[in-house]
Amino acid sequence: CLDSNGEVHKFSSSWRTADCHDCYCDRDGIKCCSSFMTPVGYDEKKCVMIFNKETCTYKVVEKDDSSRECPVHTWVG
């Protein structure tokens, strides 16, 4: 399989991309999905979500004080 970066992957191989997607190569091609959950149920007026590419996770914090996390009621992925 040839990925979008021009890198060749063997059949039955899997890998994680730099943008945190888990990919798998088989004879039908490459299949990828996100390896992270995205927060959607939080106070968007008061809070902001921040993505950490090293851990492939989101954190939701207050806009005025990033040391304070906000509650998240719904995640999608």
JSON list of N, CA and C in Angstrom, two decimals:
[
{"chain": "A", "resi": 1, "resn": "CYS", "atom": "N", "xyz": [0.85, -1.18, 0.00]},
{"chain": "A", "resi": 1, "resn": "CYS", "atom": "CA", "xyz": [0.00, 0.00, 0.00]},
{"chain": "A", "resi": 1, "resn": "CYS", "atom": "C", "xyz": [0.89, 1.25, 0.00]},
{"chain": "A", "resi": 2, "resn": "LEU", "atom": "N", "xyz": [0.47, 2.24, -0.72]},
{"chain": "A", "resi": 2, "resn": "LEU", "atom": "CA", "xyz": [1.19, 3.51, -0.78]},
{"chain": "A", "resi": 2, "resn": "LEU", "atom": "C", "xyz": [0.33, 4.56, -0.08]},
{"chain": "A", "resi": 3, "resn": "ASP", "atom": "N", "xyz": [0.86, 5.16, 1.01]},
{"chain": "A", "resi": 3, "resn": "ASP", "atom": "CA", "xyz": [0.07, 6.14, 1.74]},
{"chain": "A", "resi": 3, "resn": "ASP", "atom": "C", "xyz": [0.19, 7.53, 1.13]},
{"chain": "A", "resi": 4, "resn": "SER", "atom": "N", "xyz": [-0.51, 8.49, 1.70]},
{"chain": "A", "resi": 4, "resn": "SER", "atom": "CA", "xyz": [-0.54, 9.85, 1.15]},
{"chain": "A", "resi": 4, "resn": "SER", "atom": "C", "xyz": [0.80, 10.58, 1.25]},
{"chain": "A", "resi": 5, "resn": "ASN", "atom": "N", "xyz": [1.72, 10.06, 2.06]},
{"chain": "A", "resi": 5, "resn": "ASN", "atom": "CA", "xyz": [3.06, 10.64, 2.17]},
{"chain": "A", "resi": 5, "resn": "ASN", "atom": "C", "xyz": [4.06, 9.97, 1.22]},
{"chain": "A", "resi": 6, "resn": "GLY", "atom": "N", "xyz": [3.58, 9.02, 0.42]},
{"chain": "A", "resi": 6, "resn": "GLY", "atom": "CA", "xyz": [4.45, 8.31, -0.51]},
{"chain": "A", "resi": 6, "resn": "GLY", "atom": "C", "xyz": [5.20, 7.16, 0.12]},
{"chain": "A", "resi": 7, "resn": "GLU", "atom": "N", "xyz": [4.81, 6.79, 1.35]},
{"chain": "A", "resi": 7, "resn": "GLU", "atom": "CA", "xyz": [5.47, 5.69, 2.06]},
{"chain": "A", "resi": 7, "resn": "GLU", "atom": "C", "xyz": [4.77, 4.37, 1.74]},
{"chain": "A", "resi": 8, "resn": "VAL", "atom": "N", "xyz": [5.57, 3.32, 1.51]},
{"chain": "A", "resi": 8, "resn": "VAL", "atom": "CA", "xyz": [5.03, 2.01, 1.19]},
{"chain": "A", "resi": 8, "resn": "VAL", "atom": "C", "xyz": [4.87, 1.19, 2.46]},
{"chain": "A", "resi": 9, "resn": "HIS", "atom": "N", "xyz": [3.72, 0.49, 2.58]},
{"chain": "A", "resi": 9, "resn": "HIS", "atom": "CA", "xyz": [3.43, -0.36, 3.74]},
{"chain": "A", "resi": 9, "resn": "HIS", "atom": "C", "xyz": [3.09, -1.76, 3.25]},
{"chain": "A", "resi": 10, "resn": "LYS", "atom": "N", "xyz": [3.56, -2.77, 3.98]},
{"chain": "A", "resi": 10, "resn": "LYS", "atom": "CA", "xyz": [3.29, -4.17, 3.62]},
{"chain": "A", "resi": 10, "resn": "LYS", "atom": "C", "xyz": [1.84, -4.52, 3.94]},
{"chain": "A", "resi": 11, "resn": "PHE", "atom": "N", "xyz": [1.29, -5.50, 3.22]},
{"chain": "A", "resi": 11, "resn": "PHE", "atom": "CA", "xyz": [-0.05, -6.01, 3.52]},
{"chain": "A", "resi": 11, "resn": "PHE", "atom": "C", "xyz": [-0.08, -6.51, 4.97]},
{"chain": "A", "resi": 12, "resn": "SER", "atom": "N", "xyz": [-1.17, -6.33, 5.62]},
{"chain": "A", "resi": 12, "resn": "SER", "atom": "CA", "xyz": [-1.41, -6.73, 7.01]},
{"chain": "A", "resi": 12, "resn": "SER", "atom": "C", "xyz": [-0.61, -5.91, 8.02]},
{"chain": "A", "resi": 13, "resn": "SER", "atom": "N", "xyz": [-0.08, -4.77, 7.60]},
{"chain": "A", "resi": 13, "resn": "SER", "atom": "CA", "xyz": [0.66, -3.92, 8.54]},
{"chain": "A", "resi": 13, "resn": "SER", "atom": "C", "xyz": [-0.26, -2.80, 9.05]},
{"chain": "A", "resi": 14, "resn": "SER", "atom": "N", "xyz": [0.09, -2.27, 10.20]},
{"chain": "A", "resi": 14, "resn": "SER", "atom": "CA", "xyz": [-0.67, -1.15, 10.78]},
{"chain": "A", "resi": 14, "resn": "SER", "atom": "C", "xyz": [0.32, -0.12, 11.32]},
{"chain": "A", "resi": 15, "resn": "TRP", "atom": "N", "xyz": [-0.14, 1.13, 11.40]},
{"chain": "A", "resi": 15, "resn": "TRP", "atom": "CA", "xyz": [0.72, 2.21, 11.87]},
{"chain": "A", "resi": 15, "resn": "TRP", "atom": "C", "xyz": [-0.15, 3.38, 12.32]},
{"chain": "A", "resi": 16, "resn": "ARG", "atom": "N", "xyz": [0.45, 4.30, 13.08]},
{"chain": "A", "resi": 16, "resn": "ARG", "atom": "CA", "xyz": [-0.22, 5.53, 13.50]},
{"chain": "A", "resi": 16, "resn": "ARG", "atom": "C", "xyz": [0.42, 6.69, 12.77]},
{"chain": "A", "resi": 17, "resn": "THR", "atom": "N", "xyz": [-0.39, 7.55, 12.18]},
{"chain": "A", "resi": 17, "resn": "THR", "atom": "CA", "xyz": [0.12, 8.69, 11.43]},
{"chain": "A", "resi": 17, "resn": "THR", "atom": "C", "xyz": [0.50, 9.83, 12.37]},
{"chain": "A", "resi": 18, "resn": "ALA", "atom": "N", "xyz": [1.19, 10.83, 11.82]},
{"chain": "A", "resi": 18, "resn": "ALA", "atom": "CA", "xyz": [1.59, 11.99, 12.61]},
{"chain": "A", "resi": 18, "resn": "ALA", "atom": "C", "xyz": [0.39, 12.79, 13.12]},
{"chain": "A", "resi": 19, "resn": "ASP", "atom": "N", "xyz": [-0.75, 12.67, 12.43]},
{"chain": "A", "resi": 19, "resn": "ASP", "atom": "CA", "xyz": [-1.95, 13.37, 12.88]},
{"chain": "A", "resi": 19, "resn": "ASP", "atom": "C", "xyz": [-2.90, 12.46, 13.65]},
{"chain": "A", "resi": 20, "resn": "CYS", "atom": "N", "xyz": [-2.33, 11.41, 14.25]},
{"chain": "A", "resi": 20, "resn": "CYS", "atom": "CA", "xyz": [-3.04, 10.54, 15.20]},
{"chain": "A", "resi": 20, "resn": "CYS", "atom": "C", "xyz": [-4.17, 9.72, 14.60]},
{"chain": "A", "resi": 21, "resn": "HIS", "atom": "N", "xyz": [-3.95, 9.18, 13.41]},
{"chain": "A", "resi": 21, "resn": "HIS", "atom": "CA", "xyz": [-4.89, 8.24, 12.82]},
{"chain": "A", "resi": 21, "resn": "HIS", "atom": "C", "xyz": [-4.24, 6.86, 12.77]},
{"chain": "A", "resi": 22, "resn": "ASP", "atom": "N", "xyz": [-5.01, 5.85, 13.13]},
{"chain": "A", "resi": 22, "resn": "ASP", "atom": "CA", "xyz": [-4.53, 4.47, 13.05]},
{"chain": "A", "resi": 22, "resn": "ASP", "atom": "C", "xyz": [-4.91, 3.92, 11.69]},
{"chain": "A", "resi": 23, "resn": "CYS", "atom": "N", "xyz": [-3.91, 3.40, 10.97]},
{"chain": "A", "resi": 23, "resn": "CYS", "atom": "CA", "xyz": [-4.12, 2.91, 9.61]},
{"chain": "A", "resi": 23, "resn": "CYS", "atom": "C", "xyz": [-3.73, 1.45, 9.50]},
{"chain": "A", "resi": 24, "resn": "TYR", "atom": "N", "xyz": [-4.36, 0.78, 8.55]},
{"chain": "A", "resi": 24, "resn": "TYR", "atom": "CA", "xyz": [-4.13, -0.64, 8.30]},
{"chain": "A", "resi": 24, "resn": "TYR", "atom": "C", "xyz": [-4.11, -0.85, 6.79]},
{"chain": "A", "resi": 25, "resn": "CYS", "atom": "N", "xyz": [-3.15, -1.65, 6.33]},
{"chain": "A", "resi": 25, "resn": "CYS", "atom": "CA", "xyz": [-3.03, -1.96, 4.91]},
{"chain": "A", "resi": 25, "resn": "CYS", "atom": "C", "xyz": [-3.43, -3.41, 4.66]},
{"chain": "A", "resi": 26, "resn": "ASP", "atom": "N", "xyz": [-4.35, -3.60, 3.70]},
{"chain": "A", "resi": 26, "resn": "ASP", "atom": "CA", "xyz": [-4.67, -4.96, 3.24]},
{"chain": "A", "resi": 26, "resn": "ASP", "atom": "C", "xyz": [-4.82, -4.93, 1.72]},
{"chain": "A", "resi": 27, "resn": "ARG", "atom": "N", "xyz": [-5.21, -6.01, 1.14]},
{"chain": "A", "resi": 27, "resn": "ARG", "atom": "CA", "xyz": [-5.27, -6.11, -0.33]},
{"chain": "A", "resi": 27, "resn": "ARG", "atom": "C", "xyz": [-6.32, -5.17, -0.95]},
{"chain": "A", "resi": 28, "resn": "ASP", "atom": "N", "xyz": [-7.24, -4.67, -0.14]},
{"chain": "A", "resi": 28, "resn": "ASP", "atom": "CA", "xyz": [-8.24, -3.72, -0.63]},
{"chain": "A", "resi": 28, "resn": "ASP", "atom": "C", "xyz": [-7.75, -2.27, -0.54]},
{"chain": "A", "resi": 29, "resn": "GLY", "atom": "N", "xyz": [-6.59, -2.05, 0.10]},
{"chain": "A", "resi": 29, "resn": "GLY", "atom": "CA", "xyz": [-6.05, -0.70, 0.23]},
{"chain": "A", "resi": 29, "resn": "GLY", "atom": "C", "xyz": [-5.81, -0.33, 1.68]},
{"chain": "A", "resi": 30, "resn": "ILE", "atom": "N", "xyz": [-5.75, 0.95, 1.93]},
{"chain": "A", "resi": 30, "resn": "ILE", "atom": "CA", "xyz": [-5.48, 1.48, 3.26]},
{"chain": "A", "resi": 30, "resn": "ILE", "atom": "C", "xyz": [-6.79, 1.94, 3.90]},
{"chain": "A", "resi": 31, "resn": "LYS", "atom": "N", "xyz": [-6.97, 1.57, 5.14]},
{"chain": "A", "resi": 31, "resn": "LYS", "atom": "CA", "xyz": [-8.13, 2.02, 5.93]},
{"chain": "A", "resi": 31, "resn": "LYS", "atom": "C", "xyz": [-7.59, 2.75, 7.16]},
{"chain": "A", "resi": 32, "resn": "CYS", "atom": "N", "xyz": [-8.10, 3.94, 7.42]},
{"chain": "A", "resi": 32, "resn": "CYS", "atom": "CA", "xyz": [-7.65, 4.72, 8.57]},
{"chain": "A", "resi": 32, "resn": "CYS", "atom": "C", "xyz": [-8.85, 5.22, 9.38]},
{"chain": "A", "resi": 33, "resn": "CYS", "atom": "N", "xyz": [-8.64, 5.37, 10.67]},
{"chain": "A", "resi": 33, "resn": "CYS", "atom": "CA", "xyz": [-9.64, 5.98, 11.52]},
{"chain": "A", "resi": 33, "resn": "CYS", "atom": "C", "xyz": [-8.91, 6.75, 12.62]},
{"chain": "A", "resi": 34, "resn": "SER", "atom": "N", "xyz": [-9.61, 7.68, 13.23]},
{"chain": "A", "resi": 34, "resn": "SER", "atom": "CA", "xyz": [-8.99, 8.48, 14.28]},
{"chain": "A", "resi": 34, "resn": "SER", "atom": "C", "xyz": [-8.71, 7.61, 15.50]},
{"chain": "A", "resi": 35, "resn": "SER", "atom": "N", "xyz": [-7.61, 7.87, 16.15]},
{"chain": "A", "resi": 35, "resn": "SER", "atom": "CA", "xyz": [-7.24, 7.11, 17.35]},
{"chain": "A", "resi": 35, "resn": "SER", "atom": "C", "xyz": [-7.66, 7.86, 18.62]},
{"chain": "A", "resi": 36, "resn": "PHE", "atom": "N", "xyz": [-8.41, 8.93, 18.45]},
{"chain": "A", "resi": 36, "resn": "PHE", "atom": "CA", "xyz": [-8.76, 9.78, 19.58]},
{"chain": "A", "resi": 36, "resn": "PHE", "atom": "C", "xyz": [-10.25, 10.07, 19.59]},
{"chain": "A", "resi": 37, "resn": "MET", "atom": "N", "xyz": [-10.73, 10.46, 20.75]},
{"chain": "A", "resi": 37, "resn": "MET", "atom": "CA", "xyz": [-12.11, 10.90, 20.91]},
{"chain": "A", "resi": 37, "resn": "MET", "atom": "C", "xyz": [-12.12, 12.43, 20.92]},
{"chain": "A", "resi": 38, "resn": "THR", "atom": "N", "xyz": [-13.16, 13.02, 20.32]},
{"chain": "A", "resi": 38, "resn": "THR", "atom": "CA", "xyz": [-13.28, 14.47, 20.25]},
{"chain": "A", "resi": 38, "resn": "THR", "atom": "C", "xyz": [-14.39, 14.94, 21.19]},
{"chain": "A", "resi": 39, "resn": "PRO", "atom": "N", "xyz": [-14.07, 15.91, 22.05]},
{"chain": "A", "resi": 39, "resn": "PRO", "atom": "CA", "xyz": [-15.10, 16.41, 22.98]},
{"chain": "A", "resi": 39, "resn": "PRO", "atom": "C", "xyz": [-16.11, 17.28, 22.24]},
{"chain": "A", "resi": 40, "resn": "VAL", "atom": "N", "xyz": [-17.41, 17.05, 22.49]},
{"chain": "A", "resi": 40, "resn": "VAL", "atom": "CA", "xyz": [-18.45, 17.88, 21.88]},
{"chain": "A", "resi": 40, "resn": "VAL", "atom": "C", "xyz": [-19.44, 18.40, 22.92]},
{"chain": "A", "resi": 41, "resn": "GLY", "atom": "N", "xyz": [-19.53, 17.77, 24.06]},
{"chain": "A", "resi": 41, "resn": "GLY", "atom": "CA", "xyz": [-20.49, 18.19, 25.08]},
{"chain": "A", "resi": 41, "resn": "GLY", "atom": "C", "xyz": [-19.83, 18.97, 26.19]},
{"chain": "A", "resi": 42, "resn": "TYR", "atom": "N", "xyz": [-19.50, 20.23, 25.92]},
{"chain": "A", "resi": 42, "resn": "TYR", "atom": "CA", "xyz": [-18.89, 21.08, 26.95]},
{"chain": "A", "resi": 42, "resn": "TYR", "atom": "C", "xyz": [-19.32, 22.52, 26.69]},
{"chain": "A", "resi": 43, "resn": "ASP", "atom": "N", "xyz": [-19.07, 23.40, 27.64]},
{"chain": "A", "resi": 43, "resn": "ASP", "atom": "CA", "xyz": [-19.45, 24.81, 27.54]},
{"chain": "A", "resi": 43, "resn": "ASP", "atom": "C", "xyz": [-18.48, 25.53, 26.59]},
{"chain": "A", "resi": 44, "resn": "GLU", "atom": "N", "xyz": [-18.88, 25.70, 25.33]},
{"chain": "A", "resi": 44, "resn": "GLU", "atom": "CA", "xyz": [-18.00, 26.29, 24.32]},
{"chain": "A", "resi": 44, "resn": "GLU", "atom": "C", "xyz": [-17.78, 27.79, 24.52]},
{"chain": "A", "resi": 45, "resn": "LYS", "atom": "N", "xyz": [-18.65, 28.45, 25.27]},
{"chain": "A", "resi": 45, "resn": "LYS", "atom": "CA", "xyz": [-18.46, 29.88, 25.54]},
{"chain": "A", "resi": 45, "resn": "LYS", "atom": "C", "xyz": [-17.36, 30.09, 26.57]},
{"chain": "A", "resi": 46, "resn": "LYS", "atom": "N", "xyz": [-17.29, 29.19, 27.52]},
{"chain": "A", "resi": 46, "resn": "LYS", "atom": "CA", "xyz": [-16.34, 29.32, 28.63]},
{"chain": "A", "resi": 46, "resn": "LYS", "atom": "C", "xyz": [-15.04, 28.54, 28.40]},
{"chain": "A", "resi": 47, "resn": "CYS", "atom": "N", "xyz": [-15.11, 27.48, 27.57]},
{"chain": "A", "resi": 47, "resn": "CYS", "atom": "CA", "xyz": [-13.99, 26.55, 27.48]},
{"chain": "A", "resi": 47, "resn": "CYS", "atom": "C", "xyz": [-13.50, 26.36, 26.04]},
{"chain": "A", "resi": 48, "resn": "VAL", "atom": "N", "xyz": [-12.32, 25.82, 25.92]},
{"chain": "A", "resi": 48, "resn": "VAL", "atom": "CA", "xyz": [-11.71, 25.54, 24.62]},
{"chain": "A", "resi": 48, "resn": "VAL", "atom": "C", "xyz": [-11.05, 24.17, 24.68]},
{"chain": "A", "resi": 49, "resn": "MET", "atom": "N", "xyz": [-11.07, 23.45, 23.55]},
{"chain": "A", "resi": 49, "resn": "MET", "atom": "CA", "xyz": [-10.40, 22.15, 23.53]},
{"chain": "A", "resi": 49, "resn": "MET", "atom": "C", "xyz": [-9.01, 22.31, 22.92]},
{"chain": "A", "resi": 50, "resn": "ILE", "atom": "N", "xyz": [-8.06, 21.57, 23.50]},
{"chain": "A", "resi": 50, "resn": "ILE", "atom": "CA", "xyz": [-6.66, 21.62, 23.07]},
{"chain": "A", "resi": 50, "resn": "ILE", "atom": "C", "xyz": [-6.22, 20.20, 22.74]},
{"chain": "A", "resi": 51, "resn": "PHE", "atom": "N", "xyz": [-5.62, 20.02, 21.55]},
{"chain": "A", "resi": 51, "resn": "PHE", "atom": "CA", "xyz": [-5.19, 18.70, 21.13]},
{"chain": "A", "resi": 51, "resn": "PHE", "atom": "C", "xyz": [-3.70, 18.51, 21.40]},
{"chain": "A", "resi": 52, "resn": "ASN", "atom": "N", "xyz": [-3.33, 17.38, 21.99]},
{"chain": "A", "resi": 52, "resn": "ASN", "atom": "CA", "xyz": [-1.94, 17.04, 22.27]},
{"chain": "A", "resi": 52, "resn": "ASN", "atom": "C", "xyz": [-1.52, 15.96, 21.28]},
{"chain": "A", "resi": 53, "resn": "LYS", "atom": "N", "xyz": [-0.68, 16.32, 20.29]},
{"chain": "A", "resi": 53, "resn": "LYS", "atom": "CA", "xyz": [-0.25, 15.36, 19.26]},
{"chain": "A", "resi": 53, "resn": "LYS", "atom": "C", "xyz": [0.65, 14.26, 19.81]},
{"chain": "A", "resi": 54, "resn": "GLU", "atom": "N", "xyz": [1.31, 14.52, 20.93]},
{"chain": "A", "resi": 54, "resn": "GLU", "atom": "CA", "xyz": [2.19, 13.49, 21.51]},
{"chain": "A", "resi": 54, "resn": "GLU", "atom": "C", "xyz": [1.39, 12.34, 22.10]},
{"chain": "A", "resi": 55, "resn": "THR", "atom": "N", "xyz": [0.26, 12.66, 22.74]},
{"chain": "A", "resi": 55, "resn": "THR", "atom": "CA", "xyz": [-0.56, 11.63, 23.37]},
{"chain": "A", "resi": 55, "resn": "THR", "atom": "C", "xyz": [-1.82, 11.31, 22.56]},
{"chain": "A", "resi": 56, "resn": "CYS", "atom": "N", "xyz": [-2.07, 12.07, 21.51]},
{"chain": "A", "resi": 56, "resn": "CYS", "atom": "CA", "xyz": [-3.27, 11.91, 20.66]},
{"chain": "A", "resi": 56, "resn": "CYS", "atom": "C", "xyz": [-4.55, 12.02, 21.49]},
{"chain": "A", "resi": 57, "resn": "THR", "atom": "N", "xyz": [-4.60, 13.03, 22.35]},
{"chain": "A", "resi": 57, "resn": "THR", "atom": "CA", "xyz": [-5.76, 13.24, 23.20]},
{"chain": "A", "resi": 57, "resn": "THR", "atom": "C", "xyz": [-6.15, 14.72, 23.23]},
{"chain": "A", "resi": 58, "resn": "TYR", "atom": "N", "xyz": [-7.43, 14.96, 23.49]},
{"chain": "A", "resi": 58, "resn": "TYR", "atom": "CA", "xyz": [-7.92, 16.31, 23.70]},
{"chain": "A", "resi": 58, "resn": "TYR", "atom": "C", "xyz": [-8.05, 16.58, 25.19]},
{"chain": "A", "resi": 59, "resn": "LYS", "atom": "N", "xyz": [-7.90, 17.84, 25.53]},
{"chain": "A", "resi": 59, "resn": "LYS", "atom": "CA", "xyz": [-8.12, 18.32, 26.88]},
{"chain": "A", "resi": 59, "resn": "LYS", "atom": "C", "xyz": [-9.01, 19.55, 26.73]},
{"chain": "A", "resi": 60, "resn": "VAL", "atom": "N", "xyz": [-9.99, 19.71, 27.59]},
{"chain": "A", "resi": 60, "resn": "VAL", "atom": "CA", "xyz": [-10.87, 20.87, 27.53]},
{"chain": "A", "resi": 60, "resn": "VAL", "atom": "C", "xyz": [-10.61, 21.71, 28.77]},
{"chain": "A", "resi": 61, "resn": "VAL", "atom": "N", "xyz": [-10.23, 22.97, 28.54]},
{"chain": "A", "resi": 61, "resn": "VAL", "atom": "CA", "xyz": [-9.86, 23.86, 29.64]},
{"chain": "A", "resi": 61, "resn": "VAL", "atom": "C", "xyz": [-10.59, 25.19, 29.50]},
{"chain": "A", "resi": 62, "resn": "GLU", "atom": "N", "xyz": [-10.62, 25.93, 30.60]},
{"chain": "A", "resi": 62, "resn": "GLU", "atom": "CA", "xyz": [-11.23, 27.25, 30.58]},
{"chain": "A", "resi": 62, "resn": "GLU", "atom": "C", "xyz": [-10.40, 28.19, 29.71]},
{"chain": "A", "resi": 63, "resn": "LYS", "atom": "N", "xyz": [-11.09, 29.04, 28.94]},
{"chain": "A", "resi": 63, "resn": "LYS", "atom": "CA", "xyz": [-10.40, 29.99, 28.07]},
{"chain": "A", "resi": 63, "resn": "LYS", "atom": "C", "xyz": [-9.56, 30.98, 28.86]},
{"chain": "A", "resi": 64, "resn": "ASP", "atom": "N", "xyz": [-10.06, 31.40, 30.01]},
{"chain": "A", "resi": 64, "resn": "ASP", "atom": "CA", "xyz": [-9.37, 32.41, 30.82]},
{"chain": "A", "resi": 64, "resn": "ASP", "atom": "C", "xyz": [-8.34, 31.83, 31.78]},
{"chain": "A", "resi": 65, "resn": "ASP", "atom": "N", "xyz": [-8.39, 30.50, 32.00]},
{"chain": "A", "resi": 65, "resn": "ASP", "atom": "CA", "xyz": [-7.46, 29.87, 32.93]},
{"chain": "A", "resi": 65, "resn": "ASP", "atom": "C", "xyz": [-7.22, 28.43, 32.47]},
{"chain": "A", "resi": 66, "resn": "SER", "atom": "N", "xyz": [-6.19, 28.24, 31.66]},
{"chain": "A", "resi": 66, "resn": "SER", "atom": "CA", "xyz": [-5.94, 26.92, 31.06]},
{"chain": "A", "resi": 66, "resn": "SER", "atom": "C", "xyz": [-5.50, 25.86, 32.08]},
{"chain": "A", "resi": 67, "resn": "SER", "atom": "N", "xyz": [-5.31, 26.25, 33.33]},
{"chain": "A", "resi": 67, "resn": "SER", "atom": "CA", "xyz": [-4.96, 25.27, 34.35]},
{"chain": "A", "resi": 67, "resn": "SER", "atom": "C", "xyz": [-6.22, 24.58, 34.90]},
{"chain": "A", "resi": 68, "resn": "ARG", "atom": "N", "xyz": [-7.39, 25.13, 34.55]},
{"chain": "A", "resi": 68, "resn": "ARG", "atom": "CA", "xyz": [-8.66, 24.56, 35.04]},
{"chain": "A", "resi": 68, "resn": "ARG", "atom": "C", "xyz": [-9.37, 23.81, 33.92]},
{"chain": "A", "resi": 69, "resn": "GLU", "atom": "N", "xyz": [-9.55, 22.52, 34.14]},
{"chain": "A", "resi": 69, "resn": "GLU", "atom": "CA", "xyz": [-10.25, 21.69, 33.14]},
{"chain": "A", "resi": 69, "resn": "GLU", "atom": "C", "xyz": [-11.75, 21.88, 33.24]},
{"chain": "A", "resi": 70, "resn": "CYS", "atom": "N", "xyz": [-12.41, 21.74, 32.11]},
{"chain": "A", "resi": 70, "resn": "CYS", "atom": "CA", "xyz": [-13.88, 21.84, 32.04]},
{"chain": "A", "resi": 70, "resn": "CYS", "atom": "C", "xyz": [-14.48, 20.46, 31.95]},
{"chain": "A", "resi": 71, "resn": "PRO", "atom": "N", "xyz": [-15.66, 20.27, 32.50]},
{"chain": "A", "resi": 71, "resn": "PRO", "atom": "CA", "xyz": [-16.33, 18.97, 32.37]},
{"chain": "A", "resi": 71, "resn": "PRO", "atom": "C", "xyz": [-16.78, 18.77, 30.92]},
{"chain": "A", "resi": 72, "resn": "VAL", "atom": "N", "xyz": [-16.64, 17.53, 30.45]},
{"chain": "A", "resi": 72, "resn": "VAL", "atom": "CA", "xyz": [-17.09, 17.15, 29.11]},
{"chain": "A", "resi": 72, "resn": "VAL", "atom": "C", "xyz": [-18.14, 16.06, 29.28]},
{"chain": "A", "resi": 73, "resn": "HIS", "atom": "N", "xyz": [-19.30, 16.26, 28.68]},
{"chain": "A", "resi": 73, "resn": "HIS", "atom": "CA", "xyz": [-20.40, 15.32, 28.85]},
{"chain": "A", "resi": 73, "resn": "HIS", "atom": "C", "xyz": [-20.52, 14.34, 27.68]},
{"chain": "A", "resi": 74, "resn": "THR", "atom": "N", "xyz": [-19.97, 14.70, 26.51]},
{"chain": "A", "resi": 74, "resn": "THR", "atom": "CA", "xyz": [-20.08, 13.84, 25.35]},
{"chain": "A", "resi": 74, "resn": "THR", "atom": "C", "xyz": [-18.77, 13.85, 24.56]},
{"chain": "A", "resi": 75, "resn": "TRP", "atom": "N", "xyz": [-18.34, 12.66, 24.16]},
{"chain": "A", "resi": 75, "resn": "TRP", "atom": "CA", "xyz": [-17.15, 12.50, 23.32]},
{"chain": "A", "resi": 75, "resn": "TRP", "atom": "C", "xyz": [-17.55, 11.68, 22.09]},
{"chain": "A", "resi": 76, "resn": "VAL", "atom": "N", "xyz": [-17.00, 12.02, 20.93]},
{"chain": "A", "resi": 76, "resn": "VAL", "atom": "CA", "xyz": [-17.25, 11.23, 19.72]},
{"chain": "A", "resi": 76, "resn": "VAL", "atom": "C", "xyz": [-15.92, 10.80, 19.12]},
{"chain": "A", "resi": 77, "resn": "GLY", "atom": "N", "xyz": [-15.96, 9.69, 18.40]},
{"chain": "A", "resi": 77, "resn": "GLY", "atom": "CA", "xyz": [-14.71, 9.22, 17.83]},
{"chain": "A", "resi": 77, "resn": "GLY", "atom": "C", "xyz": [-14.86, 8.25, 16.71]}
]
